XYZ file of C-alpha atoms in Angstrom:
629
model
C -38.988 28.813 -18.079
C -35.820 27.333 -19.632
C -35.157 23.732 -20.494
C -32.109 21.697 -19.442
C -30.612 19.137 -21.805
C -27.638 16.844 -21.947
C -25.391 19.447 -23.564
C -22.948 18.997 -26.424
C -21.261 15.633 -26.901
C -17.657 15.428 -25.667
C -14.821 15.707 -28.190
C -13.565 12.492 -29.744
C -10.147 12.855 -28.099
C -11.567 13.046 -24.553
C -9.899 10.835 -21.981
C -11.415 7.486 -21.144
C -14.350 7.797 -18.752
C -14.769 5.916 -15.511
C -17.646 3.401 -15.193
C -19.560 5.923 -13.053
C -19.114 8.642 -15.695
C -20.202 6.288 -18.450
C -23.304 5.302 -16.465
C -24.172 8.973 -15.825
C -23.739 9.813 -19.513
C -25.938 6.906 -20.578
C -28.560 8.009 -18.078
C -28.344 11.576 -19.359
C -29.363 10.386 -22.824
C -32.891 10.001 -21.450
C -33.196 13.804 -21.350
C -35.191 15.172 -24.270
C -36.138 18.780 -25.069
C -38.828 19.896 -22.648
C -38.508 16.911 -20.286
C -36.754 19.016 -17.615
C -37.690 22.710 -17.330
C -36.402 25.247 -14.782
C -37.837 28.575 -13.630
C -35.965 30.781 -11.115
C -38.172 31.995 -8.247
C -35.411 33.670 -6.214
C -31.914 34.348 -7.490
C -28.938 32.909 -5.667
C -25.597 34.494 -4.762
C -22.176 34.164 -6.329
C -21.353 32.429 -9.575
C -20.332 28.946 -8.365
C -22.415 25.876 -9.100
C -22.298 22.484 -7.351
C -20.059 19.890 -8.984
C -19.329 16.187 -8.470
C -18.056 15.548 -4.956
C -20.041 18.428 -3.449
C -22.664 17.852 -0.801
C -25.839 19.829 -1.562
C -28.356 20.658 1.181
C -31.842 21.466 -0.064
C -35.466 21.929 0.882
C -37.855 20.330 -1.600
C -41.619 20.650 -2.097
C -43.265 18.481 -4.777
C -46.568 19.525 -6.361
C -48.852 18.276 -9.096
C -49.406 20.490 -12.116
C -52.597 21.652 -10.356
C -50.541 22.925 -7.407
C -51.423 20.182 -4.931
C -48.544 19.420 -2.533
C -47.741 15.689 -2.582
C -44.493 15.718 -0.594
C -42.324 18.284 1.211
C -39.464 18.708 3.657
C -40.969 21.966 4.969
C -43.054 22.057 8.140
C -45.615 24.415 6.599
C -46.374 21.753 4.012
C -46.502 18.819 6.425
C -42.817 17.883 6.391
C -40.394 17.433 9.297
C -38.406 20.562 8.564
C -35.274 18.480 7.912
C -33.442 19.362 4.671
C -32.243 16.669 2.284
C -28.530 16.029 1.713
C -26.973 14.563 -1.427
C -23.377 14.095 -2.585
C -23.250 14.744 -6.318
C -21.820 11.800 -8.206
C -22.199 9.512 -5.187
C -25.770 9.665 -3.829
C -28.670 7.885 -5.466
C -31.230 10.412 -6.748
C -33.766 10.991 -9.494
C -32.407 12.119 -12.853
C -34.056 15.544 -12.586
C -32.115 16.258 -9.389
C -28.832 14.976 -10.824
C -29.179 17.348 -13.793
C -30.905 20.235 -12.028
C -28.733 20.771 -8.947
C -25.539 21.632 -10.917
C -27.500 24.476 -12.564
C -28.266 26.255 -9.273
C -26.536 28.893 -7.149
C -26.275 29.023 -3.362
C -29.465 30.467 -1.865
C -31.406 30.096 -5.105
C -35.025 28.902 -5.190
C -36.118 27.331 -8.484
C -39.078 25.413 -9.817
C -38.290 22.307 -11.901
C -40.986 20.785 -14.075
C -40.209 17.122 -14.769
C -41.791 14.570 -17.010
C -42.333 11.152 -15.356
C -39.309 9.590 -17.103
C -37.099 12.207 -15.449
C -38.250 11.488 -11.891
C -39.567 8.288 -10.309
C -40.973 6.702 -13.499
C -37.484 6.548 -15.050
C -36.443 3.121 -16.298
C -34.226 1.550 -13.586
C -34.702 4.532 -11.275
C -32.155 4.150 -8.420
C -34.590 5.449 -5.768
C -38.106 4.359 -4.809
C -41.026 6.789 -4.783
C -42.799 7.416 -1.458
C -46.037 5.505 -0.854
C -48.937 6.933 -2.835
C -46.646 9.141 -4.889
C -48.039 9.994 -8.378
C -44.864 8.885 -10.110
C -46.544 8.581 -13.532
C -47.582 12.266 -13.570
C -45.716 15.334 -14.691
C -44.666 17.108 -11.473
C -43.224 20.374 -10.189
C -40.300 20.307 -7.714
C -39.629 23.523 -5.808
C -35.971 23.409 -4.713
C -34.174 25.787 -2.346
C -30.389 25.393 -2.509
C -29.508 26.044 1.145
C -25.812 25.241 0.841
C -23.239 23.198 -1.024
C -19.579 22.488 -0.352
C -16.811 20.007 -1.136
C -17.613 16.980 0.996
C -15.186 14.716 2.806
C -16.879 11.319 2.702
C -16.213 9.569 6.013
C -18.475 6.512 5.623
C -19.011 4.799 2.285
C -22.784 4.774 2.797
C -22.630 8.616 2.944
C -24.181 8.642 6.427
C -21.167 10.521 7.856
C -19.953 13.555 5.893
C -17.453 16.252 6.897
C -17.262 19.879 5.838
C -13.887 21.501 6.557
C -14.365 25.025 7.907
C -10.723 25.829 8.758
C -7.792 23.672 7.694
C -5.709 22.103 10.456
C -1.956 21.875 10.996
C 0.138 18.905 9.863
C -1.237 15.710 8.441
C -1.299 13.427 11.502
C -4.822 12.499 12.593
C -5.995 10.770 15.781
C -7.035 7.120 15.957
C -7.628 4.502 18.640
C -6.570 4.808 21.428
C -5.485 8.472 21.108
C -6.607 10.954 23.752
C -8.481 13.886 22.189
C -9.374 17.369 23.395
C -12.040 19.099 21.280
C -14.661 21.814 21.453
C -17.974 20.332 20.315
C -21.450 21.733 19.748
C -24.363 19.888 18.184
C -27.726 20.683 16.680
C -30.453 18.727 14.970
C -30.911 18.848 11.224
C -33.760 21.362 11.694
C -31.554 23.706 13.736
C -32.315 22.883 17.382
C -29.327 23.099 19.734
C -28.386 19.880 21.578
C -24.921 20.794 22.875
C -25.027 24.599 22.888
C -21.692 25.459 24.533
C -18.171 24.802 23.347
C -16.270 27.067 25.716
C -15.028 24.133 27.781
C -13.168 21.516 25.670
C -14.297 17.923 25.944
C -11.646 15.277 26.717
C -12.145 11.680 25.566
C -10.316 8.600 24.325
C -10.989 7.288 20.830
C -12.342 3.763 20.790
C -14.041 3.886 24.201
C -17.529 4.937 22.980
C -17.307 8.245 24.818
C -18.736 10.098 21.778
C -21.168 8.852 19.097
C -19.562 6.544 16.548
C -20.101 8.876 13.584
C -18.559 11.814 15.434
C -15.583 9.660 16.399
C -15.126 8.638 12.762
C -15.208 12.269 11.640
C -12.756 13.446 14.306
C -10.470 10.604 13.231
C -10.067 12.417 9.890
C -9.148 15.803 11.422
C -5.759 17.420 11.943
C -4.732 19.550 14.917
C -6.536 22.923 15.120
C -8.914 21.943 12.317
C -12.510 23.197 12.484
C -15.210 21.188 10.758
C -18.905 20.402 10.592
C -19.628 16.665 10.773
C -23.017 15.480 9.512
C -24.057 12.223 11.192
C -27.198 10.241 10.369
C -29.038 8.088 12.897
C -27.177 4.901 11.841
C -24.016 6.261 13.466
C -25.602 8.048 16.435
C -24.601 5.553 19.098
C -25.126 6.213 22.815
C -22.192 7.794 24.637
C -21.315 9.822 27.697
C -21.324 12.948 25.524
C -24.874 12.281 24.270
C -26.682 9.684 26.402
C -30.127 10.603 24.964
C -30.610 9.998 21.221
C -34.288 9.105 20.980
C -36.032 10.761 18.021
C -32.828 12.090 16.424
C -32.595 11.347 12.701
C -29.519 13.458 12.025
C -27.106 15.607 14.039
C -24.710 18.301 12.833
C -21.605 18.568 15.035
C -19.437 21.690 15.021
C -15.966 20.541 16.067
C -12.677 22.286 16.793
C -9.889 19.764 17.359
C -7.830 21.504 20.033
C -5.233 18.792 20.658
C -4.673 15.068 20.716
C -2.154 12.891 22.491
C -0.607 10.062 20.550
C -1.270 6.800 22.374
C -0.095 3.655 20.605
C -0.878 0.051 21.399
C 2.364 -1.335 20.018
C 1.391 -5.013 20.166
C -2.344 -4.661 19.640
C -3.185 -6.406 22.915
C -2.875 -3.524 25.375
C 0.353 -4.752 26.975
C 2.931 -2.399 25.414
C 1.597 1.175 25.390
C 3.439 4.316 24.264
C 1.902 7.632 25.331
C 3.368 10.871 23.995
C 3.410 13.617 26.659
C 5.548 16.245 24.875
C 5.457 16.708 21.105
C 8.669 16.421 19.158
C 9.978 18.254 16.110
C 9.023 17.291 12.579
C 6.294 15.234 10.958
C 5.249 11.813 12.174
C 6.373 9.231 11.074
C 8.690 10.587 8.346
C 11.039 12.223 10.855
C 11.168 9.234 13.226
C 14.247 6.960 13.392
C 12.546 4.074 11.573
C 15.852 3.043 10.011
C 18.737 1.675 12.065
C 20.318 4.771 13.605
C 22.552 6.025 16.394
C 20.091 7.179 19.060
C 20.597 9.494 22.038
C 18.003 9.291 24.795
C 17.470 10.214 28.401
C 15.270 7.775 30.262
C 14.050 6.887 33.713
C 13.000 3.311 34.487
C 10.726 2.221 37.305
C 8.537 -0.712 38.278
C 5.021 -0.221 36.953
C 3.246 -0.991 40.224
C 5.716 1.052 42.289
C 6.083 4.546 40.760
C 8.738 5.582 43.289
C 10.946 2.540 42.644
C 13.311 4.090 40.077
C 15.859 1.470 39.056
C 17.777 3.625 36.579
C 17.905 7.286 35.593
C 20.441 8.453 33.000
C 20.494 11.939 34.515
C 21.654 10.461 37.829
C 23.179 7.040 37.211
C 24.955 7.989 33.963
C 26.541 11.225 35.252
C 23.897 13.199 33.441
C 24.935 11.863 30.065
C 22.311 10.425 27.700
C 22.252 6.787 26.668
C 23.678 6.262 23.172
C 22.924 3.055 21.279
C 22.527 1.801 17.745
C 19.068 0.505 16.947
C 18.678 -2.865 15.295
C 21.457 -4.451 17.363
C 19.567 -5.734 20.406
C 21.363 -3.334 22.757
C 18.204 -2.318 24.650
C 15.017 -4.247 25.487
C 12.817 -4.854 22.460
C 9.845 -2.881 23.817
C 12.114 0.112 24.522
C 13.508 0.142 20.986
C 10.134 -0.373 19.304
C 8.777 2.743 20.993
C 11.846 4.932 20.454
C 11.700 4.184 16.724
C 8.293 5.921 16.664
C 9.441 9.074 18.474
C 10.343 12.456 17.021
C 13.438 14.390 18.136
C 12.575 16.291 21.310
C 9.583 14.088 22.072
C 8.927 12.755 25.553
C 6.870 9.610 25.983
C 5.783 7.300 28.763
C 5.994 3.594 27.950
C 4.429 0.767 29.944
C 5.990 -2.549 29.003
C 5.306 -6.230 29.841
C 8.158 -8.419 31.114
C 8.650 -10.389 27.868
C 9.439 -7.142 26.031
C 11.355 -5.612 28.934
C 13.906 -7.516 31.015
C 12.814 -11.160 30.980
C 14.670 -11.600 27.658
C 17.365 -9.010 28.327
C 20.055 -8.551 30.999
C 17.976 -7.533 33.990
C 19.075 -4.796 36.431
C 19.681 -6.138 39.923
C 16.728 -4.288 41.433
C 14.223 -5.417 38.770
C 12.592 -8.719 39.750
C 11.849 -11.424 37.216
C 8.463 -11.020 35.527
C 8.263 -7.301 36.344
C 6.176 -4.889 34.287
C 8.098 -1.640 33.878
C 7.459 1.986 33.056
C 9.964 4.070 31.112
C 9.926 7.840 30.774
C 11.865 8.429 27.559
C 13.101 11.607 25.879
C 14.571 11.277 22.388
C 17.271 13.942 22.160
C 18.209 13.117 18.579
C 19.531 10.506 16.202
C 22.003 10.054 13.373
C 21.106 8.023 10.324
C 23.687 5.661 8.773
C 26.188 7.153 6.364
C 24.862 7.613 2.852
C 26.934 5.641 0.360
C 26.320 8.201 -2.375
C 29.646 9.641 -3.512
C 31.785 6.929 -1.846
C 34.276 4.987 -3.927
C 34.219 1.185 -4.046
C 36.818 0.738 -1.294
C 34.948 3.071 1.061
C 31.660 1.290 0.336
C 33.154 -2.097 1.152
C 34.637 -0.712 4.390
C 31.180 0.519 5.446
C 29.726 -2.843 4.426
C 32.271 -4.675 6.587
C 31.187 -2.663 9.633
C 27.572 -3.689 9.157
C 28.559 -7.275 8.385
C 30.708 -7.487 11.523
C 27.747 -6.270 13.573
C 25.668 -9.030 12.014
C 28.350 -11.585 12.852
C 28.375 -10.412 16.480
C 24.617 -10.699 16.714
C 24.776 -14.198 15.204
C 27.311 -15.319 17.811
C 25.074 -13.872 20.531
C 22.197 -15.995 19.264
C 20.213 -12.986 17.947
C 19.586 -14.606 14.585
C 16.674 -12.389 13.495
C 18.679 -9.227 14.125
C 21.748 -10.688 12.418
C 19.692 -11.652 9.381
C 18.255 -8.143 9.205
C 21.794 -6.710 9.022
C 22.839 -9.086 6.237
C 19.666 -8.482 4.261
C 20.017 -4.719 4.666
C 23.450 -4.961 3.055
C 22.131 -7.115 0.222
C 19.498 -4.458 -0.529
C 22.175 -1.760 -0.540
C 24.293 -3.909 -2.859
C 21.611 -3.513 -5.538
C 22.941 0.025 -6.015
C 26.670 -0.845 -6.048
C 28.370 -1.213 -9.427
C 31.997 -2.453 -9.513
C 34.170 -0.740 -12.114
C 36.628 -3.526 -13.036
C 37.173 -7.287 -12.730
C 39.072 -7.043 -9.449
C 36.293 -5.035 -7.799
C 33.758 -7.387 -9.339
C 35.456 -10.403 -7.758
C 35.587 -8.765 -4.302
C 31.967 -7.688 -4.621
C 30.750 -11.144 -5.739
C 32.560 -12.863 -2.866
C 31.095 -10.426 -0.354
C 27.582 -10.849 -1.709
C 27.886 -14.646 -1.710
C 29.035 -14.624 1.911
C 26.031 -12.490 2.853
C 23.614 -14.899 1.163
C 25.233 -17.813 3.007
C 25.045 -15.962 6.322
C 21.368 -15.329 5.668
C 20.998 -19.059 4.970
C 22.724 -19.832 8.295
C 20.294 -17.524 10.128
C 17.313 -19.207 8.490
C 18.660 -22.586 9.596
C 18.952 -21.364 13.172
C 15.346 -20.161 13.287
C 14.021 -23.310 11.592
C 13.208 -21.753 8.186
C 14.935 -24.477 6.178
C 13.162 -23.778 2.875
C 14.164 -20.119 3.107
C 17.712 -21.237 3.835
C 17.688 -23.331 0.649
C 16.456 -20.322 -1.348
C 19.311 -18.199 -0.001
C 21.855 -20.862 -0.972
C 20.341 -21.090 -4.452
C 21.130 -17.415 -5.027
C 24.795 -18.342 -4.772
C 24.567 -21.631 -6.651
C 22.625 -20.108 -9.557
C 25.708 -18.038 -10.363
C 28.284 -20.636 -9.288
C 26.931 -24.221 -9.230
C 30.171 -25.564 -7.694
C 30.362 -23.197 -4.700
C 31.367 -25.674 -1.998
C 30.145 -23.757 1.054
C 26.800 -23.110 -0.618
C 26.471 -26.822 -1.448
C 27.279 -27.723 2.131
C 24.816 -25.285 3.647
C 22.063 -26.215 1.231
C 22.714 -29.894 1.852
C 22.366 -29.348 5.596
C 19.100 -27.487 5.056
C 17.782 -30.266 2.824
C 18.690 -32.774 5.513
C 17.030 -30.739 8.270
C 13.755 -30.549 6.375
C 13.823 -34.255 5.447
C 14.844 -34.093 1.748
C 17.525 -36.757 2.159
C 18.140 -37.510 -1.535
C 18.732 -33.830 -2.331
C 21.012 -33.509 0.680
C 23.038 -36.568 -0.415
C 23.421 -35.129 -3.928
C 24.845 -31.861 -2.538
C 27.316 -33.588 -0.213
C 28.517 -35.948 -2.953
C 28.871 -33.027 -5.362
C 31.135 -31.296 -2.823
C 33.601 -34.202 -3.050
C 33.426 -34.234 -6.847
C 34.246 -30.529 -7.255
C 36.733 -30.095 -4.401
C 38.676 -32.997 -2.890
C 39.719 -30.833 0.078
C 36.072 -30.728 1.186
C 35.892 -34.546 1.446
C 36.257 -34.682 5.266
C 33.408 -32.224 5.736
C 31.239 -33.937 3.134
C 31.967 -37.400 4.569
C 31.003 -36.255 8.056
C 27.801 -34.753 6.651
C 26.973 -37.980 4.781
C 27.468 -39.926 8.005
C 25.110 -37.597 9.829
C 22.635 -37.964 6.962
C 22.765 -41.756 7.230
C 22.168 -41.566 10.973
C 19.158 -39.324 10.493
C 17.695 -41.647 7.854
C 18.111 -44.580 10.230
C 16.462 -42.620 13.059
C 13.471 -41.733 10.895
C 13.154 -45.319 9.638
C 13.373 -46.659 13.177
C 10.700 -44.290 14.427
C 8.449 -45.144 11.480
C 8.776 -48.874 12.175
C 8.001 -48.302 15.841
C 5.063 -46.060 15.034
C 3.416 -48.535 12.683
C 4.414 -51.649 14.597
C 1.543 -54.135 14.691
C -0.596 -52.206 12.214
C -0.864 -55.196 9.885
C -0.621 -57.896 12.551
C -4.257 -57.714 13.605
C -6.962 -60.068 12.451
C -9.781 -58.814 10.224
C -12.142 -56.580 12.195
C -9.549 -55.646 14.842
C -8.168 -52.112 15.151
C -4.552 -51.295 15.884
C -3.639 -48.082 17.703
C -0.916 -46.528 15.636
C 1.871 -44.784 17.509
C 0.652 -45.758 20.968
C 4.058 -47.214 21.829
C 5.935 -43.955 21.252
C 4.655 -40.593 22.379
C 7.422 -38.735 20.566
C 6.928 -40.616 17.307
C 3.610 -38.942 16.510
C 5.417 -35.797 15.370
C 8.139 -37.575 13.419
C 6.695 -36.509 10.108
C 6.419 -32.887 11.164
C 9.784 -32.120 12.790
C 13.277 -32.946 11.615
C 15.934 -33.791 14.169
C 18.352 -30.880 14.516
C 22.048 -31.153 13.802
C 24.834 -29.628 11.743
C 28.571 -29.428 11.727
C 30.063 -26.674 13.869
C 30.651 -23.461 11.935
C 33.271 -20.794 12.295
C 33.368 -17.338 10.767
C 36.019 -16.743 8.111
C 37.424 -13.422 7.000
C 34.638 -12.586 4.552
C 32.010 -12.939 7.285
C 30.449 -16.232 6.113
C 30.562 -19.428 8.109
C 32.988 -22.222 7.422
C 32.070 -25.819 8.304
C 34.158 -27.957 10.658
C 33.185 -31.596 10.322
C 33.520 -33.280 13.641
C 31.247 -31.419 16.052
C 27.471 -31.155 16.088
C 25.812 -28.148 17.699
C 22.049 -28.044 18.207
C 19.899 -26.053 15.804
C 16.854 -24.222 17.140
C 13.538 -25.240 15.595
C 10.553 -22.916 15.902
C 7.160 -23.915 14.588
C 5.990 -20.304 14.414
C 7.062 -18.721 11.151
C 7.583 -14.935 11.092
C 6.326 -12.975 8.066
C 8.468 -11.279 5.432
C 8.784 -7.921 7.193
C 9.251 -9.783 10.459
C 12.205 -11.629 8.975
C 13.750 -8.432 7.574
C 13.328 -6.568 10.826
C 11.999 -8.481 13.879
C 10.110 -5.582 15.439
C 8.848 -4.126 12.153
C 5.613 -6.086 11.935
C 4.635 -4.802 15.376
C 5.775 -1.232 14.737
C 4.034 -0.922 11.369
C 0.937 -2.595 12.765
C 0.798 0.086 15.416
C 1.115 2.668 12.611
C -1.754 1.132 10.657
C 0.610 0.630 7.718
C 0.668 -3.054 7.601
C 1.829 -3.264 4.083
C 4.662 -0.752 4.195
C 7.985 -1.721 2.714
C 11.048 -1.338 4.906
C 13.340 0.883 2.855
């Protein structure tokens, strides 16, 4: 019989250990010569030993030094016949197991003699001894190493573990509410068949409790054509149509071959906008999808959802057989249509069911589509072209490409599509981070263009009611040029719209001081500011009228006289001078007209402001924190 010790100390230059490694090393110091002894009863096969991250499957019989069996997994010794499973480096176990298992071969049977401090009498032992267990005695543990393999941990509590038998194809894995086709067999931990046949594939939808929860979790980690064994403990053996009877099952081993899965995406997360892939495309999802603004070519057929034969448009018939070509990110197709196409691969065919608010209620509606109609699109993405790469272009060519994008943004702004316009301007500003003018003349052109983009972004923020964001955009211009008149004007208007009247007055007065030609615009803005201050003061007086006129003990109802006054502190009255677009793409104020400014209480997030549909698209991908490149 040989003894097992802690081995030689690591070299001084070893890399820093993780907390788990440090804890294991400290625990290993409890080993002393003779405290853990091993004798081989039957030799194993091969030369590989289990290592951290491997799942080991063992039978164990524990005896006293007199040979009396005190505990066993084997039926012949009173056990249930169910082997034990541990994941080295992850599972809680006695120290003798943690040090003994890595010294075994597959198929080996060995006897380990352990002093009490190496099994359940160890200080701070992470596991509890069974009732009546002689934990203070020296004991013999007969271990049979049935199997070990690199484990894929599916659940953090180690109750669902996967063993990959054959690697799959690609890296995409199914998730709710994908439709899955798989061959499945199942047996108990002691080898009894539960689902003996896998000739006929089983079809189910993830998320609908049609298979036990643990099996669903394991399949959710598999790629197409992958074969795997999924070990599921009773915690995750939920009732399902696949296995309606689970009584008495402590653990089930599922043999799974993932034949196919159909990508089904709930684009909004509420079941209203669903994309179902019916023909796979070319490439890897989502890297080869047109996530960026691109020129897209699609064939599609549109019909009313409740009337499958009511086709209202078919490109192969109504467009002389030619595909529809459109640039994404420009509001040229309904939002639900574009969101789904952005998640398609070239050659893919998908069926999309779309609610009216993402179909034609907010988009020019075909004559034969009634208001409030849910629609169904059958879409085939033929291909797409990404925007021209600026690498290798000279400064003039870069600015020409920038003007095209800026002009698209200006068009979207005039059409009232402020989110889309802002996305175009902000896309350019990100690209400008990689542009480096070569001389003063180029530097001047570049600075003017960048300033106009910041001011256009500020104008978009004003239109959607994000006045603080508008101020921040103006500050990016004023930080470099504190006397930029248009930036002062736009910031002053934003200050006024969010109720910072003193700051607004300072900006308008500064306009006159730095540029006399701006005096008419600034004077008109100051007049508007004075009117707004008077309106707020008037509403405040009306709201609090009579508050202090009551006698002691009486209560005055504040704001009862004016229903609209109750929100005076929350909403600013909209108004700004009319703007026109000058040659550099930014807006130029004209002092004597006052268009309305939209005010929305709902504030979109960062990605939502960069790209209106992005938060929904990336939510449907499960990549909520992705950066839009």
